[in-house]
Amino acid sequence: MSERTILVVEDDHAIREMIAFSLKRAGFRCVEAADVSAARRAIADDHPDLILLDWMLPDVSGIELARALRREELLREIPIIMLTARADEDDKVRGFESGADDYITKPFSARELVARISAVLRRAHPESDEGLLEANGLVLNATSHRVSARDENIELGPTEFRLLRFFMSHPERVFSRAQLLDRVWGGNVYVEERTVDVHIRRLRKALEPSGYDGYVQTVRGAGYRFSPQQDRP
Amino acid sequence: MSERTILVVEDDHAIREMIAFSLKRAGFRCVEAADVSAARRAIADDHPDLILLDWMLPDVSGIELARALRREELLREIPIIMLTARADEDDKVRGFESGADDYITKPFSARELVARISAVLRRAHPESDEGLLEANGLVLNATSHRVSARDENIELGPTEFRLLRFFMSHPERVFSRAQLLDRVWGGNVYVEERTVDVHIRRLRKALEPSGYDGYVQTVRGAGYRFSPQQDRP
DNA sequence: TCCGTTTGTGACAGGTTCGTTACAGCGCTC
DNA sequence: GAGCGCTGTAACGAACCTGTCACAAACGGA
């Protein structure tokens, strides 16, 4: 599962650091913001997968930010978890919290924090697209995570599977190594471009016994292409 | 599963919008009403599957509406979830709530809301779940809570039973640990993902004597899959 | 042809994921 | 309260995957 980015919006420096530390240790990428304007910048720059939002902020209240985000079409999908202090017993205010996907009352443990974040992320990205890709007898089933060549099963590693899935959903189109790294490996990873070659090789090797390795073609100076145009193997 | 319609009866515009937003995102169809008379119209027009009812309303109290609905023959079936403010902890109030199928105290998170609605709907429309699941001689009887392999009884713990039942009703499909936690353990429970591995192990161990353990397959980097495709054990 | 550039290939160290076992806590029965 | 089954977590090793390198091979232009 690819790394998830969490934006932490909290004015108290010490608390923010604590949270960031816990999240990083739990394997999340973490972006911090001390106020709403910084948060807006971070949202634009880092495309967080989830926002952890203190509701008491210096400039605009966290609730205002939450409601504003909900109104913006592109940002509606980002789940929000509210941080509230126990003292804020005002019902009216608390009622508004329903705009968030979850809320956590201070004080809270690092484990609870991580658990709730995981739960919300789980719910936010439920199931991926139903996908059956086919090319001249080469079948990739995304839901069962299986690849077969004329009913013969093909074993692929995780990266090779993603690579083939990407290729099969964009046939007859050349992708540079950089594009492949971006779209198969995921946006912000630092990996040598030549690494793509190696995985192409591994994919070809796996397809070789069934004769489909020719479908993965090299375009010298440009990148690679998946081309099922030619005759059946 | 067909789309379910929820009627939200709540006078506070902001809260109502928030709720509606959350529900829509969770895949429900959503109808809104600000007062009891609007609610009655909505019930007649939209035939909601569930009513979310604030108990403090401008014209008639939510409780009155609930009791009135209960008296009407055709509407008895519609489950009702009450929304109450924390301040109203009064026993007297709680007593009135007995007409509802569940109640939620403000503040609440979207996650809690969705979880409770799902639970009530599940109870109201008991899934005509085929109580008998079969896969190449492996039989799971949901009603008698029994599992047998070729007439040989198999002892399973509660979690392993639910796990196997879930797998058998979704064969040939990969589920991530997160999805399994969500759908077998239940949405709002906070458990380490690796815990899934241990229960997979326990399930396999229980299936081992009869040779069915191979049906529970690991998909590295993705999750687990139940696959009765291969040869009989 | 030659030479520089690009790609294929095999090996490998480090890291990650998974299987497995052990164990403590909990609720239950007796 | 002891005994028991069930659950979730931790820890360890094994299997596997990954990114990088070094070198070989292929290619293309001069």
Coordinates of C-alpha atoms (C1' of nucleotides) in Angstrom, one line a residue:
Chain A
M1 CA 0.0 0.0 0.0
S2 CA 1.4 3.4 -1.0
E3 CA 2.4 5.9 1.6
R4 CA -0.3 8.2 2.8
T5 CA 0.1 11.9 3.5
I6 CA -1.5 13.4 6.6
L7 CA -1.8 17.1 7.1
V8 CA -1.7 18.1 10.8
V9 CA -3.3 21.5 11.5
E10 CA -2.6 22.5 15.0
D11 CA -1.3 25.7 16.5
D12 CA 0.3 24.4 19.6
H13 CA 3.9 23.6 18.5
A14 CA 4.5 20.9 21.1
I15 CA 1.4 18.9 20.4
R16 CA 1.9 19.3 16.6
E17 CA 5.4 17.8 16.9
M18 CA 4.2 15.0 19.0
I19 CA 1.5 14.1 16.6
A20 CA 3.9 14.3 13.6
F21 CA 6.4 12.1 15.4
S22 CA 3.8 9.5 16.1
L23 CA 2.4 9.5 12.6
K24 CA 5.8 9.3 11.0
R25 CA 6.7 6.4 13.2
A26 CA 3.5 4.7 12.1
G27 CA 4.6 5.0 8.5
F28 CA 2.6 8.0 7.3
R29 CA 4.1 11.0 5.5
C30 CA 3.3 14.0 7.5
V31 CA 2.9 17.7 6.7
E32 CA 2.4 20.3 9.4
A33 CA 0.5 23.6 9.4
A34 CA 0.1 26.0 12.4
D35 CA -2.9 28.0 11.0
V36 CA -5.5 27.9 8.3
S37 CA -3.6 29.8 5.7
A38 CA -0.7 27.5 6.1
A39 CA -3.1 24.6 5.9
R40 CA -4.5 25.8 2.6
R41 CA -1.1 26.1 1.2
A42 CA -0.2 22.6 2.3
I43 CA -3.4 21.2 0.8
A44 CA -2.6 22.8 -2.5
D45 CA 1.1 21.7 -2.5
D46 CA 1.0 18.3 -0.9
H47 CA -2.4 16.8 -1.7
P48 CA -2.9 15.1 1.7
D49 CA -4.9 12.0 2.0
L50 CA -6.3 13.0 5.3
I51 CA -6.5 16.2 7.4
L52 CA -6.1 16.2 11.2
L53 CA -7.7 19.4 12.3
D54 CA -7.6 21.2 15.6
W55 CA -10.8 23.1 15.9
M56 CA -9.3 26.0 17.9
L57 CA -7.0 27.8 15.6
P58 CA -5.6 31.4 15.8
D59 CA -6.9 32.8 12.6
V60 CA -10.1 31.0 11.5
S61 CA -11.6 28.2 13.5
G62 CA -11.0 24.7 12.3
I63 CA -14.7 24.2 11.7
E64 CA -14.8 27.1 9.3
L65 CA -11.9 25.5 7.4
A66 CA -13.7 22.2 7.4
R67 CA -16.9 23.7 6.0
A68 CA -15.0 25.7 3.4
L69 CA -13.2 22.5 2.2
R70 CA -16.5 20.6 2.0
R71 CA -17.8 23.3 -0.3
E72 CA -14.9 23.0 -2.7
E73 CA -15.6 20.3 -5.2
L74 CA -12.1 18.9 -5.6
L75 CA -11.4 18.7 -1.9
R76 CA -14.6 17.1 -0.8
E77 CA -13.1 13.7 -0.9
I78 CA -10.4 14.4 1.7
P79 CA -11.4 12.9 5.1
I80 CA -11.1 15.2 8.1
I81 CA -10.5 14.2 11.7
M82 CA -11.2 16.9 14.3
L83 CA -9.2 17.4 17.4
T84 CA -11.3 18.8 20.2
A85 CA -10.5 19.7 23.8
R86 CA -12.7 18.2 26.4
A87 CA -13.6 21.6 27.8
D88 CA -15.5 22.6 24.6
E89 CA -18.8 21.3 25.8
D90 CA -20.9 23.6 23.7
D91 CA -23.5 21.5 22.1
K92 CA -24.1 23.7 19.1
V93 CA -20.4 23.7 18.3
R94 CA -20.1 20.0 18.9
G95 CA -23.0 19.4 16.6
F96 CA -21.0 20.9 13.8
E97 CA -18.4 18.2 14.2
S98 CA -20.5 15.9 12.2
G99 CA -18.9 17.5 9.2
A100 CA -15.8 15.6 10.1
D101 CA -15.4 11.9 9.5
D102 CA -14.3 11.4 13.0
Y103 CA -13.1 13.3 16.0
I104 CA -10.7 12.7 18.8
T105 CA -11.0 14.3 22.2
K106 CA -7.8 15.5 23.8
P107 CA -6.0 14.0 25.5
F108 CA -5.5 11.0 23.3
S109 CA -2.9 8.3 22.9
A110 CA -0.7 7.8 19.9
R111 CA -2.2 4.4 19.3
E112 CA -5.7 5.7 19.3
L113 CA -4.7 8.4 16.9
V114 CA -3.1 6.0 14.4
A115 CA -6.0 3.5 14.8
R116 CA -8.6 6.1 14.0
I117 CA -6.7 7.5 11.1
S118 CA -6.3 4.0 9.7
A119 CA -10.0 3.3 10.2
V120 CA -11.0 6.5 8.4
L121 CA -8.7 6.0 5.5
R122 CA -10.0 2.4 5.2
R123 CA -13.5 3.7 4.9
A124 CA -12.6 6.6 2.6
H125 CA -10.9 4.4 0.0
P126 CA -13.1 1.4 0.0
E127 CA -12.7 -0.8 -3.0
S128 CA -11.0 -0.2 -6.2
D129 CA -12.5 -0.4 -9.6
E130 CA -13.8 -3.6 -11.0
G131 CA -11.3 -4.5 -13.6
L132 CA -10.8 -7.2 -16.1
L133 CA -8.2 -6.5 -18.7
E134 CA -7.8 -8.7 -21.7
A135 CA -5.4 -8.7 -24.7
N136 CA -5.3 -11.6 -27.1
G137 CA -5.7 -14.3 -24.4
L138 CA -3.6 -12.5 -21.8
V139 CA -6.0 -11.8 -19.0
L140 CA -5.4 -9.6 -16.0
N141 CA -8.0 -9.7 -13.3
A142 CA -7.7 -6.8 -10.9
T143 CA -10.1 -8.0 -8.3
S144 CA -8.7 -11.5 -7.9
H145 CA -5.2 -10.1 -8.5
R146 CA -4.5 -12.7 -11.0
V147 CA -2.9 -12.9 -14.4
S148 CA -3.3 -15.8 -16.8
A149 CA -2.2 -16.5 -20.4
R150 CA -4.7 -18.8 -22.1
D151 CA -5.9 -20.3 -18.8
E152 CA -2.3 -20.8 -17.7
N153 CA -1.6 -18.9 -14.5
I154 CA 1.2 -16.4 -14.4
E155 CA 3.0 -15.4 -11.2
L156 CA 3.9 -11.8 -10.9
G157 CA 5.5 -9.7 -8.1
P158 CA 3.6 -6.7 -6.8
T159 CA 5.5 -4.2 -8.9
E160 CA 5.3 -6.3 -12.1
F161 CA 1.6 -6.7 -11.5
R162 CA 1.0 -3.0 -11.2
L163 CA 3.2 -2.4 -14.2
L164 CA 1.3 -4.8 -16.4
R165 CA -2.0 -3.5 -15.2
F166 CA -1.0 0.0 -16.1
F167 CA 0.3 -1.1 -19.5
M168 CA -2.8 -3.1 -20.3
S169 CA -5.1 -0.2 -19.5
H170 CA -3.1 2.1 -21.8
P171 CA -2.2 -0.1 -24.7
E172 CA -0.4 1.2 -27.8
R173 CA 1.0 4.1 -26.0
V174 CA 4.6 5.0 -25.2
F175 CA 5.6 5.9 -21.7
S176 CA 8.9 7.3 -20.6
R177 CA 10.6 5.9 -17.6
A178 CA 9.8 9.0 -15.7
Q179 CA 6.1 8.7 -16.5
L180 CA 6.1 5.0 -15.5
L181 CA 7.8 5.9 -12.2
D182 CA 5.2 8.5 -11.6
R183 CA 2.2 6.4 -12.4
V184 CA 3.2 3.0 -11.4
W185 CA 5.5 3.6 -8.6
G186 CA 3.6 6.6 -7.3
G187 CA 4.2 10.3 -7.4
N188 CA 6.9 11.1 -4.9
V189 CA 9.4 8.4 -4.8
Y190 CA 13.0 8.7 -5.5
V191 CA 14.1 5.9 -7.7
E192 CA 16.6 5.6 -10.5
E193 CA 15.1 5.6 -13.9
R194 CA 17.1 2.5 -14.9
T195 CA 15.1 0.6 -12.2
V196 CA 12.2 0.6 -14.6
D197 CA 14.3 -1.4 -17.1
V198 CA 14.9 -4.1 -14.5
H199 CA 11.2 -4.4 -13.8
I200 CA 10.4 -4.5 -17.5
R201 CA 12.9 -7.3 -17.7
R202 CA 11.2 -9.2 -14.9
L203 CA 7.8 -8.7 -16.4
R204 CA 9.0 -10.0 -19.8
K205 CA 10.6 -12.9 -18.1
A206 CA 7.4 -13.8 -16.4
L207 CA 5.5 -13.5 -19.7
E208 CA 8.1 -15.4 -21.7
P209 CA 6.9 -19.0 -21.1
S210 CA 3.5 -18.1 -22.6
G211 CA 5.0 -16.1 -25.4
Y212 CA 3.5 -12.8 -24.5
D213 CA 6.8 -11.1 -23.7
G214 CA 6.8 -9.5 -27.1
Y215 CA 3.9 -7.4 -26.2
V216 CA 6.2 -5.3 -23.9
Q217 CA 8.2 -3.3 -26.4
T218 CA 11.1 -1.0 -26.2
V219 CA 10.9 2.3 -28.0
R220 CA 14.5 3.4 -28.1
G221 CA 15.1 6.9 -26.7
A222 CA 11.5 7.2 -25.6
G223 CA 10.5 4.5 -23.2
Y224 CA 8.2 1.4 -23.3
R225 CA 5.0 0.5 -24.9
F226 CA 2.5 -2.4 -24.5
S227 CA 1.3 -3.5 -27.9
P228 CA -1.1 -6.4 -28.3
Q229 CA -1.5 -5.5 -32.0
Q230 CA 0.6 -8.2 -33.4
D231 CA -0.4 -11.9 -33.9
R232 CA -1.1 -14.2 -31.1
P233 CA 1.9 -15.8 -29.7
Chain B
M1 CA -27.2 -4.2 -2.4
S2 CA -29.6 -1.6 -3.6
E3 CA -29.3 2.0 -2.6
R4 CA -31.0 3.0 0.6
T5 CA -32.8 6.2 1.2
I6 CA -32.4 8.1 4.5
L7 CA -34.6 10.9 5.6
V8 CA -32.8 13.5 7.7
V9 CA -35.1 15.5 10.0
E10 CA -33.2 18.3 11.6
D11 CA -33.9 22.0 11.9
D12 CA -30.4 23.3 12.1
H13 CA -29.4 23.9 8.5
A14 CA -25.7 23.5 8.9
I15 CA -25.9 20.2 10.8
R16 CA -28.4 18.8 8.3
E17 CA -26.1 19.6 5.5
M18 CA -23.2 18.0 7.2
I19 CA -25.1 14.9 7.8
A20 CA -26.5 14.7 4.3
F21 CA -23.0 15.2 2.9
S22 CA -21.6 12.4 5.0
L23 CA -24.4 10.0 4.1
K24 CA -24.2 10.7 0.4
R25 CA -20.5 10.0 0.6
A26 CA -21.2 6.8 2.3
G27 CA -23.4 5.8 -0.6
F28 CA -26.9 6.5 0.7
R29 CA -29.5 8.4 -1.0
C30 CA -30.5 11.3 1.2
V31 CA -33.7 13.4 1.7
E32 CA -33.8 16.4 4.0
A33 CA -36.6 17.9 6.1
A34 CA -36.4 20.9 8.4
D35 CA -39.6 20.2 10.3
V36 CA -42.2 17.6 11.0
S37 CA -44.6 18.7 8.2
A38 CA -41.8 18.6 5.7
A39 CA -40.8 15.2 7.1
R40 CA -44.3 13.8 6.6
R41 CA -44.3 15.0 3.0
A42 CA -40.9 13.4 2.4
I43 CA -42.1 10.1 4.0
A44 CA -45.1 10.0 1.6
D45 CA -43.0 11.0 -1.5
D46 CA -39.7 9.2 -1.0
H47 CA -40.5 6.1 1.0
P48 CA -37.3 6.3 3.1
D49 CA -35.7 3.2 4.4
L50 CA -34.7 4.9 7.6
I51 CA -35.4 8.1 9.4
L52 CA -32.8 10.1 11.2
L53 CA -34.7 12.3 13.6
D54 CA -33.6 15.2 15.7
W55 CA -35.8 15.2 18.8
M56 CA -35.8 18.9 19.2
L57 CA -37.8 20.4 16.3
P58 CA -39.6 23.7 15.9
D59 CA -43.2 22.6 15.3
V60 CA -43.8 19.2 16.9
S61 CA -41.1 17.4 18.9
G62 CA -39.3 14.6 17.1
I63 CA -40.7 12.2 19.7
E64 CA -44.2 13.1 18.8
L65 CA -43.5 12.4 15.2
A66 CA -41.9 9.1 16.1
R67 CA -44.9 8.0 18.2
A68 CA -47.3 9.1 15.5
L69 CA -45.4 7.1 12.9
R70 CA -45.5 4.0 15.0
R71 CA -49.2 4.2 15.2
E72 CA -49.6 4.2 11.4
E73 CA -49.8 0.7 10.1
L74 CA -47.8 1.2 6.9
L75 CA -45.0 3.1 8.5
R76 CA -44.3 0.9 11.4
E77 CA -41.6 -0.8 9.5
I78 CA -39.4 2.2 9.0
P79 CA -36.6 2.2 11.5
I80 CA -35.9 5.5 13.4
I81 CA -32.7 6.7 14.8
M82 CA -32.9 9.6 17.2
L83 CA -30.5 12.5 17.5
T84 CA -30.1 13.9 21.0
A85 CA -27.9 16.5 22.5
R86 CA -25.7 15.5 25.3
A87 CA -27.3 17.9 27.7
D88 CA -30.6 15.9 27.6
E89 CA -29.3 13.1 29.7
D90 CA -32.6 13.1 31.5
D91 CA -34.1 9.7 32.2
K92 CA -37.4 11.1 31.2
V93 CA -36.1 12.0 27.8
R94 CA -34.4 8.6 27.4
G95 CA -37.7 6.9 28.2
F96 CA -39.3 8.6 25.3
E97 CA -36.6 7.4 23.0
S98 CA -37.8 3.8 23.5
G99 CA -39.8 4.3 20.3
A100 CA -36.6 4.6 18.3
D101 CA -34.5 1.8 17.1
D102 CA -31.3 3.5 18.1
Y103 CA -30.2 6.9 19.2
I104 CA -27.1 8.9 18.7
T105 CA -25.8 11.6 21.1
K106 CA -24.4 14.8 19.7
P107 CA -21.6 15.3 19.0
F108 CA -21.1 12.3 16.8
S109 CA -18.7 11.6 13.9
A110 CA -19.7 10.7 10.4
R111 CA -18.1 7.3 11.0
E112 CA -20.3 6.6 14.0
L113 CA -23.3 7.8 12.1
V114 CA -22.7 5.5 9.2
A115 CA -21.9 2.6 11.4
R116 CA -25.1 2.9 13.4
I117 CA -27.3 3.4 10.3
S118 CA -25.7 0.3 8.7
A119 CA -26.3 -1.7 11.9
V120 CA -30.0 -0.7 12.1
L121 CA -30.6 -1.3 8.4
R122 CA -29.0 -4.7 8.7
R123 CA -31.2 -5.6 11.6
A124 CA -34.3 -4.3 9.9
H125 CA -33.7 -6.1 6.6
P126 CA -32.2 -9.3 7.7
E127 CA -30.2 -10.3 4.7
S128 CA -31.9 -13.2 2.9
D129 CA -28.4 -14.5 3.1
E130 CA -28.0 -18.0 1.7
G131 CA -27.3 -19.7 4.9
L132 CA -25.4 -22.4 3.1
L133 CA -22.1 -21.8 1.5
E134 CA -20.3 -24.5 -0.4
A135 CA -17.0 -24.9 -2.2
N136 CA -15.8 -28.2 -3.5
G137 CA -17.0 -30.2 -0.5
L138 CA -16.3 -27.5 2.1
V139 CA -19.6 -26.5 3.6
L140 CA -20.4 -23.6 5.8
N141 CA -23.8 -23.5 7.4
A142 CA -24.5 -20.0 8.6
T143 CA -27.7 -20.7 10.4
S144 CA -26.4 -23.7 12.4
H145 CA -23.0 -22.0 12.6
R146 CA -21.2 -25.2 11.5
V147 CA -18.4 -26.0 9.1
S148 CA -17.8 -29.3 7.6
A149 CA -15.3 -30.8 5.1
R150 CA -16.8 -33.8 3.4
D151 CA -19.0 -34.7 6.3
E152 CA -16.1 -34.2 8.6
N153 CA -16.8 -31.6 11.2
I154 CA -14.5 -28.6 11.6
E155 CA -14.2 -26.6 14.8
L156 CA -13.7 -22.9 14.3
G157 CA -13.5 -20.0 16.7
P158 CA -15.9 -17.1 16.3
T159 CA -13.5 -14.9 14.3
E160 CA -12.3 -17.7 12.1
F161 CA -15.9 -18.6 11.4
R162 CA -16.7 -15.0 10.3
L163 CA -13.6 -14.8 8.3
L164 CA -14.3 -18.0 6.4
R165 CA -17.9 -17.0 5.9
F166 CA -16.8 -13.7 4.4
F167 CA -14.3 -15.4 2.2
M168 CA -16.7 -18.0 1.0
S169 CA -19.2 -15.4 0.0
H170 CA -16.6 -13.5 -1.9
P171 CA -14.5 -16.1 -3.6
E172 CA -11.7 -15.4 -6.0
R173 CA -11.3 -11.9 -4.8
V174 CA -8.4 -10.3 -3.0
F175 CA -9.0 -8.3 0.2
S176 CA -6.5 -6.2 1.9
R177 CA -6.0 -6.6 5.6
A178 CA -7.7 -3.2 6.0
Q179 CA -10.7 -4.4 4.1
L180 CA -10.9 -7.6 6.1
L181 CA -10.7 -5.6 9.3
D182 CA -13.5 -3.4 8.1
R183 CA -15.8 -6.1 6.9
V184 CA -15.1 -9.1 9.2
W185 CA -14.1 -7.3 12.4
G186 CA -16.5 -4.4 11.9
G187 CA -15.9 -0.8 10.8
N188 CA -15.1 0.9 14.0
V189 CA -12.8 -1.4 15.8
Y190 CA -9.1 -0.5 16.2
V191 CA -6.9 -3.5 15.6
E192 CA -3.5 -4.0 14.2
E193 CA -3.4 -5.1 10.6
R194 CA -1.0 -7.9 11.4
T195 CA -3.7 -9.4 13.6
V196 CA -5.4 -10.5 10.4
D197 CA -2.4 -12.7 9.6
V198 CA -2.7 -14.5 12.9
H199 CA -6.4 -15.3 12.3
I200 CA -5.6 -16.4 8.7
R201 CA -3.1 -18.7 10.2
R202 CA -5.6 -20.1 12.7
L203 CA -8.1 -20.6 9.9
R204 CA -5.6 -22.4 7.8
K205 CA -4.6 -24.6 10.7
A206 CA -8.2 -25.6 11.2
L207 CA -8.7 -26.4 7.6
E208 CA -5.4 -28.2 7.3
P209 CA -6.5 -31.7 8.4
S210 CA -9.1 -31.8 5.6
G211 CA -6.7 -30.3 3.1
Y212 CA -8.6 -27.2 2.4
D213 CA -6.0 -24.8 3.8
G214 CA -4.7 -24.2 0.3
Y215 CA -7.9 -22.4 -0.5
V216 CA -6.9 -19.5 1.7
Q217 CA -4.2 -17.9 -0.4
T218 CA -1.7 -15.1 0.3
V219 CA -1.3 -12.4 -2.3
R220 CA 1.9 -10.8 -1.4
G221 CA 1.7 -7.0 -1.1
A222 CA -2.1 -7.1 -1.6
G223 CA -3.8 -9.2 1.0
Y224 CA -5.6 -12.6 1.0
R225 CA -7.9 -14.5 -1.3
F226 CA -10.2 -17.5 -1.0
S227 CA -9.8 -19.5 -4.1
P228 CA -11.7 -22.9 -4.6
Q229 CA -10.6 -22.9 -8.2
Q230 CA -7.9 -25.4 -7.9
D231 CA -8.2 -29.1 -7.7
R232 CA -10.1 -30.8 -4.9
P233 CA -7.9 -31.5 -1.9
Chain C
dT1 C1' 33.5 0.5 -39.7
dC2 C1' 34.0 2.8 -35.2
dC3 C1' 32.3 4.9 -31.1
dG4 C1' 29.2 6.9 -28.0
dT5 C1' 24.7 6.1 -26.3
dT6 C1' 21.0 3.3 -24.9
dT7 C1' 19.1 -0.9 -23.3
dG8 C1' 19.3 -6.0 -21.6
dT9 C1' 20.9 -9.0 -18.1
dG10 C1' 22.5 -11.3 -13.9
dA11 C1' 24.0 -10.7 -9.3
dC12 C1' 23.5 -9.0 -4.7
dA13 C1' 22.8 -6.5 -0.3
dG14 C1' 19.3 -4.5 2.2
dG15 C1' 14.7 -4.1 3.2
dT16 C1' 10.0 -5.6 3.5
dT17 C1' 6.4 -8.8 4.0
dC18 C1' 4.6 -12.9 5.8
dG19 C1' 4.3 -17.3 8.7
dT20 C1' 4.8 -18.9 13.0
dT21 C1' 5.0 -19.2 17.8
dA22 C1' 4.6 -17.5 22.4
dC23 C1' 2.3 -14.8 25.7
dA24 C1' -0.7 -11.8 28.4
dG25 C1' -5.3 -10.1 29.0
dC26 C1' -10.2 -10.9 29.0
dG27 C1' -14.5 -13.0 29.8
dC28 C1' -16.7 -17.2 30.7
dT29 C1' -17.9 -21.5 33.2
dC30 C1' -17.6 -24.5 36.9
Chain D
dG1 C1' -11.0 -18.3 42.1
dA2 C1' -9.0 -21.7 39.0
dG3 C1' -9.4 -23.4 34.5
dC4 C1' -10.4 -22.6 29.8
dG5 C1' -11.0 -20.8 25.2
dC6 C1' -10.6 -16.7 22.5
dT7 C1' -8.3 -12.5 21.1
dG8 C1' -4.8 -9.1 20.0
dT9 C1' 0.1 -8.1 20.1
dA10 C1' 5.0 -8.8 20.0
dA11 C1' 9.0 -11.0 18.2
dC12 C1' 11.8 -13.7 15.2
dG13 C1' 13.3 -15.9 11.2
dA14 C1' 12.4 -17.2 6.5
dA15 C1' 10.9 -16.1 2.0
dC16 C1' 10.5 -12.8 -1.0
dC17 C1' 10.9 -8.3 -3.3
dT18 C1' 13.4 -4.2 -4.6
dG19 C1' 16.7 -0.9 -6.2
dT20 C1' 21.3 -0.5 -7.7
dC21 C1' 25.4 -1.8 -9.9
dA22 C1' 28.5 -3.6 -13.4
dC23 C1' 29.0 -5.4 -17.5
dA24 C1' 27.4 -7.2 -22.0
dA25 C1' 24.7 -6.4 -25.9
dA26 C1' 22.3 -3.7 -29.3
dC27 C1' 21.7 0.4 -31.7
dG28 C1' 22.5 4.6 -34.6
dG29 C1' 25.0 8.2 -36.6
dA30 C1' 29.2 9.7 -38.6

